[in-house]
PDB file of C-alpha atoms in Angstrom:
ATOM      1  CA  MET S   2       1.309  -0.488  -0.237  1.00 87.00           C
ATOM      2  CA  GLU S   3       0.516  -0.164  -3.925  1.00 93.00           C
ATOM      3  CA  GLY S   4      -2.710   1.531  -5.129  1.00 93.00           C
ATOM      4  CA  LEU S   5      -2.139   4.730  -3.185  1.00 94.00           C
ATOM      5  CA  SER S   6      -1.076   7.915  -4.992  1.00 93.00           C
ATOM      6  CA  VAL S   7      -0.868  11.712  -4.536  1.00 93.00           C
ATOM      7  CA  ALA S   8      -2.173  13.960  -7.354  1.00 90.00           C
ATOM      8  CA  ASP S   9      -2.083  17.737  -7.955  1.00 90.00           C
ATOM      9  CA  ALA S  10      -5.403  18.824  -9.330  1.00 87.00           C
ATOM     10  CA  ASN S  11      -6.586  22.173 -10.793  1.00 88.00           C
ATOM     11  CA  LEU S  12     -10.353  22.310 -10.118  1.00 86.00           C
ATOM     12  CA  VAL S  13     -13.234  24.681 -10.721  1.00 84.00           C
ATOM     13  CA  MET S  14     -16.023  24.509  -8.092  1.00 84.00           C
ATOM     14  CA  TYR S  15     -19.507  26.032  -8.686  1.00 83.00           C
ATOM     15  CA  LEU S  16     -21.444  27.264  -5.667  1.00 83.00           C
ATOM     16  CA  HIS S  17     -24.896  28.580  -5.213  1.00 81.00           C
ATOM     17  CA  PRO S  18     -25.107  32.296  -4.253  1.00 78.00           C
ATOM     18  CA  SER S  19     -26.692  31.228  -0.946  1.00 79.00           C
ATOM     19  CA  LYS S  20     -23.281  29.796   0.034  1.00 80.00           C
ATOM     20  CA  SER S  21     -21.370  33.036  -0.635  1.00 76.00           C
ATOM     21  CA  ARG S  22     -21.265  34.097   3.046  1.00 79.00           C
ATOM     22  CA  ASN S  23     -18.904  31.291   3.939  1.00 82.00           C
ATOM     23  CA  VAL S  24     -17.118  30.197   0.807  1.00 82.00           C
ATOM     24  CA  SER S  25     -14.318  28.232   2.490  1.00 84.00           C
ATOM     25  CA  GLN S  26     -16.683  26.130   4.566  1.00 86.00           C
ATOM     26  CA  SER S  27     -18.902  25.462   1.479  1.00 86.00           C
ATOM     27  CA  ILE S  28     -15.849  24.274  -0.533  1.00 87.00           C
ATOM     28  CA  LEU S  29     -14.726  21.921   2.203  1.00 88.00           C
ATOM     29  CA  ARG S  30     -18.257  20.626   2.500  1.00 89.00           C
ATOM     30  CA  GLU S  31     -18.426  19.937  -1.207  1.00 88.00           C
ATOM     31  CA  LEU S  32     -15.042  18.172  -1.278  1.00 89.00           C
ATOM     32  CA  GLY S  33     -15.978  16.261   1.874  1.00 91.00           C
ATOM     33  CA  SER S  34     -18.955  14.778   0.011  1.00 92.00           C
ATOM     34  CA  LEU S  35     -16.501  13.175  -2.447  1.00 92.00           C
ATOM     35  CA  LEU S  36     -14.611  11.317   0.219  1.00 94.00           C
ATOM     36  CA  PHE S  37     -14.500   7.472   0.099  1.00 95.00           C
ATOM     37  CA  LYS S  38     -16.247   7.423  -3.216  1.00 94.00           C
ATOM     38  CA  PHE S  39     -14.850   6.409  -6.617  1.00 95.00           C
ATOM     39  CA  ASN S  40     -14.480   9.454  -8.854  1.00 91.00           C
ATOM     40  CA  GLU S  41     -13.982   8.877 -12.616  1.00 90.00           C
ATOM     41  CA  THR S  42     -12.327  12.314 -12.975  1.00 87.00           C
ATOM     42  CA  PHE S  43      -9.679  11.359 -10.401  1.00 89.00           C
ATOM     43  CA  ASP S  44      -9.628   7.690 -11.510  1.00 91.00           C
ATOM     44  CA  GLY S  45      -9.629   6.625  -7.902  1.00 94.00           C
ATOM     45  CA  VAL S  46     -11.253   6.846  -4.512  1.00 96.00           C
ATOM     46  CA  LEU S  47     -10.580  10.145  -2.735  1.00 94.00           C
ATOM     47  CA  LEU S  48      -9.125   9.538   0.749  1.00 95.00           C
ATOM     48  CA  ALA S  49      -7.916  13.012   1.722  1.00 94.00           C
ATOM     49  CA  TYR S  50      -7.318  16.516   0.311  1.00 92.00           C
ATOM     50  CA  ASP S  51      -5.522  19.774   0.965  1.00 91.00           C
ATOM     51  CA  VAL S  52      -7.030  22.716  -0.982  1.00 87.00           C
ATOM     52  CA  ASN S  53      -5.995  26.256  -1.799  1.00 85.00           C
ATOM     53  CA  ILE S  54      -8.453  28.824  -3.322  1.00 78.00           C
ATOM     54  CA  LEU S  55      -6.732  30.604  -6.159  1.00 77.00           C
ATOM     55  CA  ASP S  56      -9.453  33.167  -7.105  1.00 66.00           C
ATOM     56  CA  LYS S  57      -9.808  36.342  -5.135  1.00 61.00           C
ATOM     57  CA  GLN S  58     -13.083  37.147  -6.984  1.00 61.00           C
ATOM     58  CA  ALA S  59     -15.634  34.639  -8.038  1.00 61.00           C
ATOM     59  CA  LYS S  60     -16.973  34.563 -11.583  1.00 63.00           C
ATOM     60  CA  ILE S  61     -20.751  34.807 -11.832  1.00 63.00           C
ATOM     61  CA  LEU S  62     -22.318  32.387 -14.324  1.00 63.00           C
ATOM     62  CA  SER S  63     -25.321  33.633 -16.289  1.00 63.00           C
ATOM     63  CA  GLY S  64     -28.547  31.524 -16.249  1.00 63.00           C
ATOM     64  CA  VAL S  65     -31.628  30.944 -14.250  1.00 54.00           C
ATOM     65  CA  HIS S  66     -29.515  30.013 -11.176  1.00 67.00           C
ATOM     66  CA  PRO S  67     -26.518  32.354 -11.152  1.00 74.00           C
ATOM     67  CA  TYR S  68     -23.890  30.049  -9.697  1.00 78.00           C
ATOM     68  CA  PHE S  69     -20.395  31.397  -9.193  1.00 79.00           C
ATOM     69  CA  GLY S  70     -17.212  29.525 -10.034  1.00 80.00           C
ATOM     70  CA  LEU S  71     -13.968  29.349  -8.104  1.00 82.00           C
ATOM     71  CA  ARG S  72     -10.610  27.998  -9.251  1.00 85.00           C
ATOM     72  CA  LEU S  73      -8.951  25.676  -6.699  1.00 87.00           C
ATOM     73  CA  LYS S  74      -5.579  23.906  -6.501  1.00 89.00           C
ATOM     74  CA  ALA S  75      -5.740  20.711  -4.450  1.00 89.00           C
ATOM     75  CA  ASN S  76      -3.457  17.952  -3.409  1.00 91.00           C
ATOM     76  CA  LEU S  77      -5.380  14.679  -3.405  1.00 93.00           C
ATOM     77  CA  LEU S  78      -4.650  11.283  -1.778  1.00 94.00           C
ATOM     78  CA  LEU S  79      -6.223   8.659  -4.031  1.00 95.00           C
ATOM     79  CA  PHE S  80      -6.807   4.956  -3.791  1.00 96.00           C
ATOM     80  CA  SER S  81      -7.011   3.179  -7.138  1.00 94.00           C
ATOM     81  CA  PRO S  82      -6.236  -0.538  -7.057  1.00 95.00           C
ATOM     82  CA  LYS S  83      -5.541  -2.256 -10.313  1.00 95.00           C
ATOM     83  CA  PRO S  84      -5.034  -5.966 -11.171  1.00 96.00           C
ATOM     84  CA  ASP S  85      -1.798  -7.445  -9.944  1.00 95.00           C
ATOM     85  CA  MET S  86      -1.205  -4.621  -7.434  1.00 96.00           C
ATOM     86  CA  LEU S  87      -0.123  -5.586  -3.920  1.00 96.00           C
ATOM     87  CA  LEU S  88      -2.486  -4.475  -1.190  1.00 97.00           C
ATOM     88  CA  GLU S  89      -2.546  -4.869   2.547  1.00 97.00           C
ATOM     89  CA  GLY S  90      -5.420  -5.409   4.833  1.00 97.00           C
ATOM     90  CA  LYS S  91      -6.732  -6.875   8.101  1.00 97.00           C
ATOM     91  CA  VAL S  92      -8.564 -10.239   8.140  1.00 97.00           C
ATOM     92  CA  VAL S  93     -12.009  -9.848   9.747  1.00 97.00           C
ATOM     93  CA  LYS S  94     -13.595 -13.157   8.824  1.00 96.00           C
ATOM     94  CA  LEU S  95     -12.286 -16.587   7.845  1.00 95.00           C
ATOM     95  CA  SER S  96     -13.798 -19.831   6.802  1.00 94.00           C
ATOM     96  CA  GLN S  97     -12.798 -22.877   4.825  1.00 94.00           C
ATOM     97  CA  GLU S  98     -14.112 -21.326   1.637  1.00 95.00           C
ATOM     98  CA  SER S  99     -12.827 -17.713   1.978  1.00 97.00           C
ATOM     99  CA  ILE S 100     -10.912 -14.984   3.695  1.00 97.00           C
ATOM    100  CA  HIS S 101     -12.549 -11.638   4.250  1.00 98.00           C
ATOM    101  CA  VAL S 102     -10.354  -8.568   4.583  1.00 98.00           C
ATOM    102  CA  ILE S 103     -10.824  -4.811   5.236  1.00 97.00           C
ATOM    103  CA  VAL S 104      -8.362  -2.462   3.314  1.00 97.00           C
ATOM    104  CA  LEU S 105      -7.693   1.018   4.675  1.00 95.00           C
ATOM    105  CA  GLY S 106     -10.625   0.646   7.060  1.00 94.00           C
ATOM    106  CA  PHE S 107     -13.322   1.180   4.383  1.00 94.00           C
ATOM    107  CA  SER S 108     -12.899  -1.167   1.382  1.00 96.00           C
ATOM    108  CA  SER S 109     -13.833  -4.827   1.671  1.00 97.00           C
ATOM    109  CA  ALA S 110     -11.958  -7.643  -0.068  1.00 98.00           C
ATOM    110  CA  ILE S 111     -12.575 -11.402  -0.367  1.00 98.00           C
ATOM    111  CA  ILE S 112     -10.115 -14.170  -1.190  1.00 98.00           C
ATOM    112  CA  THR S 113     -11.868 -17.395  -2.144  1.00 97.00           C
ATOM    113  CA  ALA S 114     -10.528 -20.874  -1.695  1.00 95.00           C
ATOM    114  CA  GLU S 115      -9.515 -21.237  -5.440  1.00 96.00           C
ATOM    115  CA  ASN S 116      -7.353 -18.096  -5.000  1.00 97.00           C
ATOM    116  CA  ILE S 117      -5.480 -19.429  -1.987  1.00 97.00           C
ATOM    117  CA  ARG S 118      -2.313 -21.381  -2.848  1.00 95.00           C
ATOM    118  CA  GLY S 119      -2.084 -24.963  -1.900  1.00 94.00           C
ATOM    119  CA  GLU S 120       0.608 -24.357   0.607  1.00 94.00           C
ATOM    120  CA  PHE S 121      -2.034 -23.123   3.097  1.00 96.00           C
ATOM    121  CA  LYS S 122      -4.276 -25.671   4.801  1.00 95.00           C
ATOM    122  CA  TYR S 123      -7.471 -24.748   6.625  1.00 95.00           C
ATOM    123  CA  ARG S 124      -7.819 -26.071  10.181  1.00 93.00           C
ATOM    124  CA  THR S 125      -9.137 -25.163  13.568  1.00 93.00           C
ATOM    125  CA  LYS S 126      -7.034 -24.702  16.704  1.00 87.00           C
ATOM    126  CA  ASP S 127      -8.830 -24.361  20.063  1.00 86.00           C
ATOM    127  CA  THR S 128     -12.034 -23.491  18.114  1.00 88.00           C
ATOM    128  CA  GLU S 129     -10.171 -20.814  16.188  1.00 92.00           C
ATOM    129  CA  GLU S 130     -10.274 -21.018  12.398  1.00 94.00           C
ATOM    130  CA  LEU S 131      -7.030 -20.371  10.489  1.00 95.00           C
ATOM    131  CA  PHE S 132      -4.967 -21.080   7.358  1.00 96.00           C
ATOM    132  CA  ALA S 133      -1.601 -22.569   8.211  1.00 95.00           C
ATOM    133  CA  SER S 134       1.335 -23.066   5.871  1.00 94.00           C
ATOM    134  CA  LYS S 135       2.426 -26.654   5.333  1.00 93.00           C
ATOM    135  CA  SER S 136       5.931 -25.351   4.432  1.00 89.00           C
ATOM    136  CA  HIS S 137       6.479 -22.866   7.255  1.00 91.00           C
ATOM    137  CA  LYS S 138       4.819 -23.611  10.594  1.00 88.00           C
ATOM    138  CA  ARG S 139       4.907 -20.035  11.795  1.00 90.00           C
ATOM    139  CA  HIS S 140       3.148 -18.645   8.644  1.00 95.00           C
ATOM    140  CA  VAL S 141      -0.424 -18.547   9.898  1.00 96.00           C
ATOM    141  CA  ILE S 142      -3.463 -16.435   8.731  1.00 97.00           C
ATOM    142  CA  LYS S 143      -6.311 -15.921  11.182  1.00 96.00           C
ATOM    143  CA  VAL S 144      -8.794 -13.227  12.163  1.00 96.00           C
ATOM    144  CA  GLY S 145      -6.798 -10.127  13.060  1.00 96.00           C
ATOM    145  CA  THR S 146      -3.861 -10.950  10.877  1.00 96.00           C
ATOM    146  CA  MET S 147      -2.511  -8.267   8.521  1.00 97.00           C
ATOM    147  CA  ILE S 148      -1.989  -9.843   5.119  1.00 97.00           C
ATOM    148  CA  ARG S 149      -0.495  -8.783   1.778  1.00 97.00           C
ATOM    149  CA  PHE S 150      -2.440 -10.025  -1.328  1.00 97.00           C
ATOM    150  CA  LEU S 151      -2.700  -9.421  -5.028  1.00 97.00           C
ATOM    151  CA  VAL S 152      -5.636  -7.645  -6.719  1.00 97.00           C
ATOM    152  CA  LYS S 153      -7.637  -9.670  -9.231  1.00 97.00           C
ATOM    153  CA  SER S 154     -10.395  -7.145  -9.776  1.00 97.00           C
ATOM    154  CA  PHE S 155     -12.018  -4.040  -8.221  1.00 97.00           C
ATOM    155  CA  ASP S 156     -15.677  -3.082  -8.219  1.00 96.00           C
ATOM    156  CA  GLU S 157     -15.649   0.704  -8.316  1.00 94.00           C
ATOM    157  CA  GLU S 158     -19.290   1.087  -7.431  1.00 93.00           C
ATOM    158  CA  ILE S 159     -19.267  -0.812  -4.172  1.00 95.00           C
ATOM    159  CA  LEU S 160     -15.447  -0.523  -3.529  1.00 95.00           C
ATOM    160  CA  HIS S 161     -15.182  -4.319  -3.311  1.00 97.00           C
ATOM    161  CA  ILE S 162     -11.915  -6.136  -4.196  1.00 98.00           C
ATOM    162  CA  ILE S 163     -11.370  -9.773  -5.352  1.00 98.00           C
ATOM    163  CA  GLY S 164      -7.927 -10.837  -4.124  1.00 97.00           C
ATOM    164  CA  SER S 165      -5.459 -13.626  -4.442  1.00 98.00           C
ATOM    165  CA  LEU S 166      -2.943 -15.414  -2.263  1.00 97.00           C
ATOM    166  CA  ILE S 167      -1.603 -17.570  -5.108  1.00 96.00           C
ATOM    167  CA  SER S 168       1.768 -15.730  -5.385  1.00 94.00           C
ATOM    168  CA  ALA S 169       4.611 -16.755  -3.009  1.00 92.00           C
ATOM    169  CA  HIS S 170       5.146 -13.137  -1.869  1.00 92.00           C
ATOM    170  CA  THR S 171       1.632 -12.880  -0.442  1.00 96.00           C
ATOM    171  CA  GLY S 172       0.373 -13.919   3.015  1.00 96.00           C
ATOM    172  CA  SER S 173       0.928 -12.689   6.579  1.00 96.00           C
ATOM    173  CA  ILE S 174       2.825  -9.440   6.441  1.00 96.00           C
ATOM    174  CA  ARG S 175       4.524 -10.119   9.782  1.00 94.00           C
ATOM    175  CA  TRP S 176       5.842 -13.472   8.565  1.00 94.00           C
ATOM    176  CA  LEU S 177       6.818 -12.235   5.103  1.00 93.00           C
ATOM    177  CA  ASP S 178       8.789  -9.247   6.523  1.00 91.00           C
ATOM    178  CA  ARG S 179      10.502 -11.383   9.092  1.00 88.00           C
ATOM    179  CA  HIS S 180      11.339 -14.090   6.473  1.00 81.00           C
ATOM    180  CA  LEU S 181      12.778 -11.331   4.239  1.00 75.00           C
ATOM    181  CA  GLU S 182      14.951 -10.040   7.133  1.00 66.00           C
ATOM    182  CA  GLU S 183      16.191 -13.568   7.862  1.00 58.00           C
ATOM    183  CA  ASP S 184      17.114 -14.039   4.119  1.00 54.00           C
ATOM    184  CA  SER S 185      18.869 -10.681   4.063  1.00 53.00           C
ATOM    185  CA  GLU S 186      20.871 -11.552   7.184  1.00 48.00           C
ATOM    186  CA  PHE S 187      21.855 -14.886   5.645  1.00 41.00           C
ATOM    187  CA  ASP S 188      22.938 -13.170   2.491  1.00 50.00           C
ATOM    188  CA  ARG S 189      25.067 -10.667   4.490  1.00 49.00           C
ATOM    189  CA  SER S 190      26.632 -13.535   6.501  1.00 51.00           C
ATOM    190  CA  SER S 191      27.480 -15.401   3.300  1.00 50.00           C
ATOM    191  CA  MET S 192      28.976 -12.291   1.794  1.00 50.00           C
ATOM    192  CA  LYS S 193      31.148 -11.698   4.837  1.00 51.00           C
ATOM    193  CA  SER S 194      32.346 -15.303   4.701  1.00 52.00           C
ATOM    194  CA  ARG S 195      33.291 -14.959   1.084  1.00 52.00           C
ATOM    195  CA  ASP S 196      35.013 -11.593   1.828  1.00 49.00           C
ATOM    196  CA  ARG S 197      37.103 -13.198   4.598  1.00 51.00           C
ATOM    197  CA  GLU S 198      38.105 -15.996   2.201  1.00 50.00           C
ATOM    198  CA  TRP S 199      39.001 -13.498  -0.490  1.00 42.00           C
ATOM    199  CA  LEU S 200      41.091 -11.382   1.927  1.00 42.00           C
ATOM    200  CA  GLY S 201      42.912 -14.429   3.117  1.00 50.00           C
ATOM    201  CA  ASP S 202      44.341 -14.928  -0.405  1.00 47.00           C
ATOM    202  CA  LYS S 203      45.613 -11.382  -0.584  1.00 40.00           C
ATOM    203  CA  THR S 204      49.200 -10.363   0.275  1.00 37.00           C
ATOM    204  CA  VAL S 205      50.295  -7.312   2.278  1.00 34.00           C
ATOM    205  CA  ASP S 206      51.985  -5.841  -0.837  1.00 38.00           C
ATOM    206  CA  GLU S 207      48.542  -5.532  -2.580  1.00 36.00           C
ATOM    207  CA  GLY S 208      47.370  -3.158   0.216  1.00 35.00           C
ATOM    208  CA  ALA S 209      44.073  -4.845   0.898  1.00 31.00           C
ATOM    209  CA  THR S 210      43.821  -4.682   4.661  1.00 30.00           C
ATOM    210  CA  PRO S 211      40.572  -5.616   6.420  1.00 31.00           C
ATOM    211  CA  MET S 212      39.954  -2.079   7.412  1.00 29.00           C
ATOM    212  CA  SER S 213      40.398  -0.500   3.962  1.00 28.00           C
ATOM    213  CA  TYR S 214      38.275  -3.261   2.414  1.00 27.00           C
ATOM    214  CA  ASP S 215      35.421  -2.675   4.923  1.00 30.00           C
ATOM    215  CA  ASN S 216      35.558   1.096   4.278  1.00 29.00           C
ATOM    216  CA  HIS S 217      35.194   0.431   0.523  1.00 28.00           C
ATOM    217  CA  ILE S 218      32.095  -1.728   1.080  1.00 25.00           C
ATOM    218  CA  LYS S 219      30.452   0.985   3.270  1.00 28.00           C
ATOM    219  CA  MET S 220      31.095   3.732   0.665  1.00 25.00           C
ATOM    220  CA  SER S 221      29.631   1.571  -2.158  1.00 28.00           C
ATOM    221  CA  LYS S 222      26.449   1.058  -0.108  1.00 28.00           C
ATOM    222  CA  LYS S 223      26.059   4.745   0.450  1.00 24.00           C
ATOM    223  CA  ARG S 224      26.307   5.545  -3.256  1.00 27.00           C
ATOM    224  CA  ARG S 225      23.638   2.968  -4.093  1.00 27.00           C
ATOM    225  CA  ILE S 226      21.263   4.405  -1.523  1.00 22.00           C
ATOM    226  CA  THR S 227      21.718   7.994  -2.723  1.00 26.00           C
ATOM    227  CA  GLU S 228      21.333   7.000  -6.401  1.00 29.00           C
TER     228      GLU S 228
END
């Protein structure tokens, strides 16, 4: 899923002298207070962190309240959705006018009717509300479905996302992944058929036996993966 990133950060944390007895716990508590909130410095929502204290001795700051500063090095997991990014979430509510989604268990998203492509038709089945594709009968979105959608906007203050299902590569993740696998299998089958036809035109003198040709294909695939 897009919108997730890992960042290395060099931080300085200022603590009150009353917290000097247990510095590590105080640092973790301060960082914990930043979780699941948008932070302008990080340009994202902090989801997790791993911190290492660099200073062996703290530097006392002069002033009325003599805070002391510690240098930290932290690895941060950030969530920063931008327009046109692909996100994934679970449908928690659905009506004819909108689809409500939860992303990563904490951020809410809404996809309104005007942002749902015409392929999907709202209907009820056995009192259950759902959006069903008119082109693909098995492509269904209902409560509990994991979907992939595009970001239109993101409200940083309330962590709310406006999403879209206009693009053809959005919808039920299960159906999209299965459809992609079927297309890949079809492409592989077509390629094998073309390979057999090509081999049939070769002569023994050209040294293109089925075994040597298959080995060449496998080696090519390995090079593309490693590159």
